[in-house]
Amino acid sequence: MGHLSIWSFPTRIVFGAGAAKQTGAEAARLGSKHALVVTDKGVMGAGLFAPIEASLREAGITWTIFDGVLGNPIEANVHDGVRAFQESGADLVIAIGGGSPLDVGKLVRLGIHHHRPLAEYDDAIGGDRYITANVPPMLALPTTAGTGSEVGRSGVVTLDVNHRKTVIFSPHLLANAAILDPELTRSMPAFLTAATGMDALTHCLEAYVAKGDHPMADGIALEGIRHVGRYLERAVKHGVDLEARGGMMKAAMMGAVAFQKGLGACHSLAHPLSSEHGTHHGLANALCLPAVCAFNAEVAGARLAEVSVLLGGEASPAGCVEAVRRLRERIGLPGTLTQAGVPRGNLDRLADLAFQDACHQSNPRPCTRDDLRALYEACF
């Protein structure tokens, strides 16, 4: 018997303008009486909770708000959320926001009945074997169009023990339903729209060229890239364009479905930029993606050429590098690490951290630590 592949696409997704008004009905479907709303100050300040609140009230469901999630979540955010869940007597997590609240929401569920230190659940050391189905249900409502965390099966958090962004991964962490309402992304400013959109593109592109055989992920990745090419610039320049907003929500969701196949070197480069320098994850990806495409050209040329065409470029690997650069420029993002405020002096530490990051293991071209250092160099 040859090598077996296992493919899985299980999330229930409710999509469309006004979908947030279904939150109460979805919560009731899960038998909930009291929800813990996991979110951040930005979401609450932007008034995005209003339609959700109305629908919970209508369904007779009470709630407690935990809005203590940071932009790059740390372990304390998870422990505080677990305590809020237990003290409020909640039976459901409703996570609302960008990737950070959605990830923290998943890890709060984990912490209710799983009591090991979070570091022991680290996916890189096989921690998923400790994660069981004994987690409370969760609804996920993204307010950005980037991470696709609403359909992902992992939470990323910076741990106390190593100060490293750590992936905790299990199918048991999938949300019971994702509610995708383009109206919740309308208030995203242009920079955030651009940066999160480039995150979605990077997920799709890295998954498409990643090692391994996963035709469903490949097909979804290509369709996600097509959506980015069609809608990202529109969403950045005309924030009220609900069709473009919806198109980018689909692209983000498809990116996260696709990257169960694997990611690549770009994500390994991006993660330390966030943990060391606070660079927005989507921006970090946007800064590194052209160099990584060029690096992968010799082994993934045909696929990169296909990606290029979907982004309006020439059918070649060089065309893909150029198309990504042009898109980045059109949506107003900086083009170099220097412009993004990353100091050159930290290169060796960044390269060490990037090499420790597991994402590059599925990159189509193997990467040494020195390769990763040279890729950083190319991004200045």
GROMACS .gro file of C-alpha atoms in nm:
model
  380
    1MET     CA    1   0.000   0.000   0.000
    2GLY     CA    2   0.133   0.343  -0.097
    3HIS     CA    3   0.138   0.659   0.112
    4LEU     CA    4  -0.209   0.759   0.231
    5SER     CA    5  -0.341   1.117   0.245
    6ILE     CA    6  -0.626   1.220   0.472
    7TRP     CA    7  -0.852   1.508   0.362
    8SER     CA    8  -1.111   1.683   0.574
    9PHE     CA    9  -1.337   1.990   0.521
   10PRO     CA   10  -1.596   1.989   0.796
   11THR     CA   11  -1.686   2.344   0.909
   12ARG     CA   12  -2.040   2.478   0.885
   13ILE     CA   13  -2.017   2.829   0.734
   14VAL     CA   14  -2.296   3.088   0.732
   15PHE     CA   15  -2.208   3.355   0.475
   16GLY     CA   16  -2.367   3.681   0.362
   17ALA     CA   17  -2.439   4.044   0.443
   18GLY     CA   18  -2.629   4.051   0.773
   19ALA     CA   19  -2.518   3.698   0.871
   20ALA     CA   20  -2.419   3.827   1.218
   21LYS     CA   21  -2.792   3.847   1.294
   22GLN     CA   22  -2.794   3.464   1.285
   23THR     CA   23  -2.565   3.439   1.589
   24GLY     CA   24  -2.853   3.389   1.835
   25ALA     CA   25  -3.011   3.117   1.622
   26GLU     CA   26  -2.675   2.939   1.580
   27ALA     CA   27  -2.610   2.960   1.956
   28ALA     CA   28  -2.957   2.821   2.029
   29ARG     CA   29  -2.894   2.536   1.782
   30LEU     CA   30  -2.596   2.442   2.002
   31GLY     CA   31  -2.820   2.444   2.312
   32SER     CA   32  -2.651   2.744   2.468
   33LYS     CA   33  -2.795   2.946   2.758
   34HIS     CA   34  -2.499   3.173   2.842
   35ALA     CA   35  -2.214   3.267   2.612
   36LEU     CA   36  -1.866   3.403   2.679
   37VAL     CA   37  -1.790   3.662   2.411
   38VAL     CA   38  -1.414   3.657   2.345
   39THR     CA   39  -1.303   3.973   2.165
   40ASP     CA   40  -1.080   4.280   2.190
   41LYS     CA   41  -1.121   4.648   2.271
   42GLY     CA   42  -1.113   4.746   1.902
   43VAL     CA   43  -1.415   4.533   1.811
   44MET     CA   44  -1.615   4.668   2.104
   45GLY     CA   45  -1.507   5.026   2.029
   46ALA     CA   46  -1.611   4.995   1.664
   47GLY     CA   47  -1.964   4.893   1.766
   48LEU     CA   48  -1.939   4.558   1.584
   49PHE     CA   49  -2.102   4.372   1.873
   50ALA     CA   50  -2.437   4.554   1.828
   51PRO     CA   51  -2.606   4.320   1.570
   52ILE     CA   52  -2.475   4.015   1.757
   53GLU     CA   53  -2.603   4.145   2.090
   54ALA     CA   54  -2.948   4.206   1.939
   55SER     CA   55  -2.967   3.853   1.799
   56LEU     CA   56  -2.855   3.692   2.128
   57ARG     CA   57  -3.116   3.894   2.315
   58GLU     CA   58  -3.383   3.786   2.068
   59ALA     CA   59  -3.285   3.419   2.113
   60GLY     CA   60  -3.302   3.454   2.493
   61ILE     CA   61  -2.931   3.390   2.541
   62THR     CA   62  -2.734   3.582   2.803
   63TRP     CA   63  -2.365   3.664   2.769
   64THR     CA   64  -2.050   3.786   2.943
   65ILE     CA   65  -1.790   3.990   2.756
   66PHE     CA   66  -1.417   3.915   2.779
   67ASP     CA   67  -1.237   4.178   2.568
   68GLY     CA   68  -0.885   4.137   2.705
   69VAL     CA   69  -0.722   3.989   2.392
   70LEU     CA   70  -0.403   4.158   2.262
   71GLY     CA   71  -0.314   4.201   1.894
   72ASN     CA   72  -0.044   3.937   1.929
   73PRO     CA   73  -0.203   3.717   2.197
   74ILE     CA   74  -0.003   3.605   2.500
   75GLU     CA   75  -0.063   3.316   2.734
   76ALA     CA   76  -0.218   3.537   3.004
   77ASN     CA   77  -0.501   3.627   2.762
   78VAL     CA   78  -0.596   3.257   2.744
   79HIS     CA   79  -0.582   3.202   3.122
   80ASP     CA   80  -0.789   3.518   3.184
   81GLY     CA   81  -1.045   3.398   2.929
   82VAL     CA   82  -1.069   3.053   3.087
   83ARG     CA   83  -1.131   3.214   3.425
   84ALA     CA   84  -1.401   3.441   3.277
   85PHE     CA   85  -1.571   3.138   3.117
   86GLN     CA   86  -1.574   2.943   3.444
   87GLU     CA   87  -1.681   3.234   3.663
   88SER     CA   88  -1.966   3.333   3.430
   89GLY     CA   89  -2.103   2.979   3.402
   90ALA     CA   90  -2.080   2.997   3.022
   91ASP     CA   91  -2.152   2.698   2.799
   92LEU     CA   92  -2.042   2.847   2.463
   93VAL     CA   93  -1.760   3.065   2.330
   94ILE     CA   94  -1.852   3.332   2.074
   95ALA     CA   95  -1.524   3.467   1.934
   96ILE     CA   96  -1.545   3.796   1.744
   97GLY     CA   97  -1.255   3.977   1.580
   98GLY     CA   98  -0.941   3.924   1.377
   99GLY     CA   99  -0.723   3.616   1.409
  100SER     CA  100  -0.623   3.698   1.766
  101PRO     CA  101  -0.964   3.677   1.941
  102LEU     CA  102  -1.060   3.379   1.724
  103ASP     CA  103  -0.740   3.195   1.822
  104VAL     CA  104  -0.777   3.286   2.189
  105GLY     CA  105  -1.140   3.171   2.176
  106LYS     CA  106  -1.028   2.825   2.063
  107LEU     CA  107  -0.762   2.805   2.334
  108VAL     CA  108  -1.008   2.920   2.603
  109ARG     CA  109  -1.224   2.620   2.508
  110LEU     CA  110  -0.919   2.398   2.538
  111GLY     CA  111  -0.843   2.530   2.886
  112ILE     CA  112  -1.186   2.444   3.032
  113HIS     CA  113  -1.125   2.066   3.058
  114HIS     CA  114  -0.756   2.034   2.957
  115HIS     CA  115  -0.526   2.125   3.244
  116ARG     CA  116  -0.169   2.071   3.123
  117PRO     CA  117   0.060   2.376   3.075
  118LEU     CA  118  -0.013   2.522   2.729
  119ALA     CA  119   0.345   2.447   2.616
  120GLU     CA  120   0.269   2.073   2.637
  121TYR     CA  121   0.003   2.111   2.366
  122ASP     CA  122   0.258   2.262   2.121
  123ASP     CA  123   0.194   2.106   1.779
  124ALA     CA  124   0.569   2.099   1.704
  125ILE     CA  125   0.619   1.837   1.977
  126GLY     CA  126   0.305   1.634   1.903
  127GLY     CA  127   0.099   1.804   2.174
  128ASP     CA  128  -0.218   1.744   1.971
  129ARG     CA  129  -0.228   1.390   2.117
  130TYR     CA  130  -0.343   1.540   2.449
  131ILE     CA  131  -0.637   1.728   2.296
  132THR     CA  132  -0.971   1.549   2.321
  133ALA     CA  133  -1.323   1.627   2.200
  134ASN     CA  134  -1.408   1.749   2.551
  135VAL     CA  135  -1.429   2.121   2.464
  136PRO     CA  136  -1.730   2.354   2.485
  137PRO     CA  137  -1.879   2.466   2.151
  138MET     CA  138  -1.774   2.783   1.971
  139LEU     CA  139  -1.908   3.025   1.712
  140ALA     CA  140  -1.652   3.230   1.518
  141LEU     CA  141  -1.728   3.572   1.366
  142PRO     CA  142  -1.431   3.725   1.181
  143THR     CA  143  -1.412   4.105   1.155
  144THR     CA  144  -1.106   4.101   0.926
  145ALA     CA  145  -1.045   3.912   0.603
  146GLY     CA  146  -0.704   3.761   0.664
  147THR     CA  147  -0.623   3.471   0.891
  148GLY     CA  148  -0.923   3.253   0.815
  149SER     CA  149  -0.896   3.141   1.177
  150GLU     CA  150  -1.275   3.097   1.181
  151VAL     CA  151  -1.237   2.773   0.981
  152GLY     CA  152  -0.890   2.680   1.111
  153ARG     CA  153  -0.813   2.410   1.360
  154SER     CA  154  -0.532   2.589   1.544
  155GLY     CA  155  -0.470   2.869   1.789
  156VAL     CA  156  -0.144   3.064   1.790
  157VAL     CA  157  -0.022   3.221   2.114
  158THR     CA  158   0.310   3.354   2.244
  159LEU     CA  159   0.399   3.133   2.542
  160ASP     CA  160   0.559   3.252   2.866
  161VAL     CA  161   0.823   2.977   2.873
  162ASN     CA  162   0.990   3.058   2.540
  163HIS     CA  163   0.834   3.389   2.423
  164ARG     CA  164   0.772   3.217   2.091
  165LYS     CA  165   0.458   3.215   1.877
  166THR     CA  166   0.335   2.860   1.934
  167VAL     CA  167   0.079   2.666   1.730
  168ILE     CA  168  -0.172   2.449   1.917
  169PHE     CA  169  -0.350   2.233   1.662
  170SER     CA  170  -0.635   1.983   1.671
  171PRO     CA  171  -0.950   1.910   1.469
  172HIS     CA  172  -1.130   1.933   1.806
  173LEU     CA  173  -1.057   2.308   1.805
  174LEU     CA  174  -1.261   2.374   1.488
  175ALA     CA  175  -1.547   2.616   1.549
  176ASN     CA  176  -1.893   2.457   1.542
  177ALA     CA  177  -1.996   2.726   1.296
  178ALA     CA  178  -1.827   3.022   1.129
  179ILE     CA  179  -2.048   3.324   1.065
  180LEU     CA  180  -1.907   3.537   0.781
  181ASP     CA  181  -2.073   3.876   0.754
  182PRO     CA  182  -1.901   4.123   0.517
  183GLU     CA  183  -2.068   4.408   0.706
  184LEU     CA  184  -1.843   4.328   1.006
  185THR     CA  185  -1.533   4.403   0.793
  186ARG     CA  186  -1.660   4.732   0.647
  187SER     CA  187  -1.507   4.947   0.921
  188MET     CA  188  -1.157   4.800   0.871
  189PRO     CA  189  -0.918   5.082   0.776
  190ALA     CA  190  -0.725   5.062   0.448
  191PHE     CA  191  -0.396   4.949   0.605
  192LEU     CA  192  -0.562   4.663   0.795
  193THR     CA  193  -0.762   4.563   0.487
  194ALA     CA  194  -0.441   4.552   0.283
  195ALA     CA  195  -0.233   4.367   0.544
  196THR     CA  196  -0.498   4.106   0.626
  197GLY     CA  197  -0.567   4.061   0.254
  198MET     CA  198  -0.199   3.984   0.195
  199ASP     CA  199  -0.218   3.728   0.475
  200ALA     CA  200  -0.503   3.556   0.291
  201LEU     CA  201  -0.301   3.562  -0.033
  202THR     CA  202   0.006   3.419   0.142
  203HIS     CA  203  -0.198   3.134   0.291
  204CYS     CA  204  -0.337   3.042  -0.050
  205LEU     CA  205  -0.010   3.081  -0.237
  206GLU     CA  206   0.206   2.895   0.015
  207ALA     CA  207  -0.048   2.613   0.042
  208TYR     CA  208  -0.066   2.578  -0.336
  209VAL     CA  209   0.310   2.534  -0.376
  210ALA     CA  210   0.360   2.340  -0.049
  211LYS     CA  211   0.493   1.984  -0.055
  212GLY     CA  212   0.239   1.704  -0.049
  213ASP     CA  213  -0.064   1.582  -0.242
  214HIS     CA  214  -0.387   1.760  -0.157
  215PRO     CA  215  -0.600   1.830  -0.466
  216MET     CA  216  -0.891   1.978  -0.268
  217ALA     CA  217  -0.661   2.223  -0.090
  218ASP     CA  218  -0.494   2.309  -0.423
  219GLY     CA  219  -0.827   2.384  -0.591
  220ILE     CA  220  -0.945   2.598  -0.302
  221ALA     CA  221  -0.609   2.780  -0.287
  222LEU     CA  222  -0.634   2.874  -0.656
  223GLU     CA  223  -0.989   3.001  -0.615
  224GLY     CA  224  -0.878   3.202  -0.310
  225ILE     CA  225  -0.596   3.361  -0.513
  226ARG     CA  226  -0.844   3.445  -0.789
  227HIS     CA  227  -1.062   3.621  -0.529
  228VAL     CA  228  -0.764   3.821  -0.398
  229GLY     CA  229  -0.673   3.930  -0.752
  230ARG     CA  230  -1.030   4.037  -0.815
  231TYR     CA  231  -1.127   4.199  -0.484
  232LEU     CA  232  -0.836   4.306  -0.262
  233GLU     CA  233  -0.755   4.637  -0.430
  234ARG     CA  234  -1.127   4.723  -0.447
  235ALA     CA  235  -1.173   4.644  -0.075
  236VAL     CA  236  -0.873   4.862   0.019
  237LYS     CA  237  -0.978   5.159  -0.195
  238HIS     CA  238  -1.357   5.136  -0.145
  239GLY     CA  239  -1.413   5.004   0.204
  240VAL     CA  240  -1.792   5.016   0.172
  241ASP     CA  241  -1.795   4.783  -0.131
  242LEU     CA  242  -1.974   4.483   0.023
  243GLU     CA  243  -1.909   4.261  -0.279
  244ALA     CA  244  -1.534   4.320  -0.248
  245ARG     CA  245  -1.549   4.280   0.131
  246GLY     CA  246  -1.737   3.951   0.088
  247GLY     CA  247  -1.493   3.835  -0.179
  248MET     CA  248  -1.202   3.892   0.058
  249MET     CA  249  -1.381   3.712   0.343
  250LYS     CA  250  -1.418   3.414   0.111
  251ALA     CA  251  -1.050   3.438   0.013
  252ALA     CA  252  -0.942   3.442   0.379
  253MET     CA  253  -1.167   3.149   0.466
  254MET     CA  254  -1.039   2.952   0.164
  255GLY     CA  255  -0.678   3.031   0.257
  256ALA     CA  256  -0.720   2.873   0.599
  257VAL     CA  257  -0.896   2.569   0.454
  258ALA     CA  258  -0.615   2.531   0.197
  259PHE     CA  259  -0.327   2.561   0.439
  260GLN     CA  260  -0.417   2.242   0.620
  261LYS     CA  261  -0.196   2.110   0.337
  262GLY     CA  262   0.096   2.311   0.477
  263LEU     CA  263   0.253   2.657   0.456
  264GLY     CA  264   0.610   2.756   0.372
  265ALA     CA  265   0.917   2.970   0.429
  266CYS     CA  266   0.724   3.299   0.415
  267HIS     CA  267   0.538   3.215   0.735
  268SER     CA  268   0.858   3.104   0.909
  269LEU     CA  269   1.007   3.445   0.822
  270ALA     CA  270   0.693   3.634   0.924
  271HIS     CA  271   0.638   3.484   1.268
  272PRO     CA  272   0.961   3.618   1.430
  273LEU     CA  273   0.898   3.963   1.279
  274SER     CA  274   0.575   3.974   1.483
  275SER     CA  275   0.712   3.829   1.806
  276GLU     CA  276   1.041   4.030   1.798
  277HIS     CA  277   0.932   4.359   1.638
  278GLY     CA  278   0.552   4.367   1.667
  279THR     CA  279   0.512   4.370   1.288
  280HIS     CA  280   0.152   4.298   1.183
  281HIS     CA  281   0.142   3.934   1.066
  282GLY     CA  282  -0.016   4.017   0.730
  283LEU     CA  283   0.235   4.295   0.664
  284ALA     CA  284   0.522   4.063   0.762
  285ASN     CA  285   0.396   3.811   0.504
  286ALA     CA  286   0.357   4.082   0.239
  287LEU     CA  287   0.716   4.197   0.294
  288CYS     CA  288   0.864   3.846   0.263
  289LEU     CA  289   0.642   3.686  -0.003
  290PRO     CA  290   0.816   3.810  -0.324
  291ALA     CA  291   1.159   3.691  -0.203
  292VAL     CA  292   1.017   3.351  -0.108
  293CYS     CA  293   0.845   3.317  -0.448
  294ALA     CA  294   1.180   3.390  -0.617
  295PHE     CA  295   1.353   3.134  -0.390
  296ASN     CA  296   1.095   2.867  -0.479
  297ALA     CA  297   1.096   2.941  -0.854
  298GLU     CA  298   1.332   2.658  -0.948
  299VAL     CA  299   1.118   2.386  -0.785
  300ALA     CA  300   0.764   2.527  -0.812
  301GLY     CA  301   0.790   2.727  -1.135
  302ALA     CA  302   0.481   2.592  -1.309
  303ARG     CA  303   0.258   2.654  -1.009
  304LEU     CA  304   0.397   3.005  -0.950
  305ALA     CA  305   0.329   3.084  -1.316
  306GLU     CA  306  -0.036   2.983  -1.267
  307VAL     CA  307  -0.060   3.206  -0.958
  308SER     CA  308   0.089   3.495  -1.154
  309VAL     CA  309  -0.183   3.477  -1.419
  310LEU     CA  310  -0.456   3.486  -1.152
  311LEU     CA  311  -0.296   3.804  -1.015
  312GLY     CA  312  -0.277   3.966  -1.359
  313GLY     CA  313   0.091   3.891  -1.422
  314GLU     CA  314   0.289   3.706  -1.690
  315ALA     CA  315   0.281   3.326  -1.689
  316SER     CA  316   0.624   3.274  -1.531
  317PRO     CA  317   0.778   3.251  -1.181
  318ALA     CA  318   0.939   3.594  -1.232
  319GLY     CA  319   0.596   3.723  -1.333
  320CYS     CA  320   0.459   3.596  -1.001
  321VAL     CA  321   0.728   3.778  -0.800
  322GLU     CA  322   0.648   4.096  -0.994
  323ALA     CA  323   0.268   4.053  -0.964
  324VAL     CA  324   0.290   4.016  -0.585
  325ARG     CA  325   0.515   4.324  -0.563
  326ARG     CA  326   0.280   4.527  -0.781
  327LEU     CA  327  -0.026   4.425  -0.580
  328ARG     CA  328   0.153   4.516  -0.255
  329GLU     CA  329   0.235   4.858  -0.398
  330ARG     CA  330  -0.115   4.922  -0.535
  331ILE     CA  331  -0.271   4.859  -0.194
  332GLY     CA  332  -0.027   5.099  -0.025
  333LEU     CA  333   0.190   4.865   0.181
  334PRO     CA  334   0.564   4.930   0.233
  335GLY     CA  335   0.803   4.733   0.015
  336THR     CA  336   1.098   4.673   0.248
  337LEU     CA  337   1.162   4.568   0.608
  338THR     CA  338   1.344   4.899   0.659
  339GLN     CA  339   1.032   5.094   0.561
  340ALA     CA  340   0.837   4.878   0.807
  341GLY     CA  341   1.073   4.977   1.090
  342VAL     CA  342   1.260   4.647   1.131
  343PRO     CA  343   1.624   4.704   1.234
  344ARG     CA  344   1.895   4.524   1.038
  345GLY     CA  345   2.096   4.442   1.352
  346ASN     CA  346   1.869   4.155   1.463
  347LEU     CA  347   1.916   3.936   1.154
  348ASP     CA  348   2.096   3.649   1.322
  349ARG     CA  349   1.837   3.612   1.595
  350LEU     CA  350   1.554   3.640   1.342
  351ALA     CA  351   1.716   3.369   1.127
  352ASP     CA  352   1.752   3.137   1.428
  353LEU     CA  353   1.385   3.187   1.520
  354ALA     CA  354   1.270   3.141   1.159
  355PHE     CA  355   1.462   2.814   1.134
  356GLN     CA  356   1.299   2.689   1.457
  357ASP     CA  357   0.954   2.769   1.313
  358ALA     CA  358   0.792   2.456   1.168
  359CYS     CA  359   0.621   2.620   0.865
  360HIS     CA  360   0.923   2.599   0.632
  361GLN     CA  361   0.923   2.219   0.663
  362SER     CA  362   0.648   2.204   0.400
  363ASN     CA  363   0.816   2.465   0.175
  364PRO     CA  364   0.868   2.312  -0.173
  365ARG     CA  365   1.241   2.396  -0.162
  366PRO     CA  366   1.422   2.293   0.157
  367CYS     CA  367   1.557   2.586   0.365
  368THR     CA  368   1.869   2.602   0.577
  369ARG     CA  369   1.910   2.863   0.847
  370ASP     CA  370   2.142   3.052   0.611
  371ASP     CA  371   1.880   3.042   0.334
  372LEU     CA  372   1.632   3.203   0.572
  373ARG     CA  373   1.888   3.466   0.674
  374ALA     CA  374   1.954   3.543   0.306
  375LEU     CA  375   1.577   3.573   0.245
  376TYR     CA  376   1.554   3.831   0.525
  377GLU     CA  377   1.848   4.017   0.363
  378ALA     CA  378   1.659   4.023   0.032
  379CYS     CA  379   1.362   4.192   0.205
  380PHE     CA  380   1.554   4.499   0.330
   0.00000   0.00000   0.00000
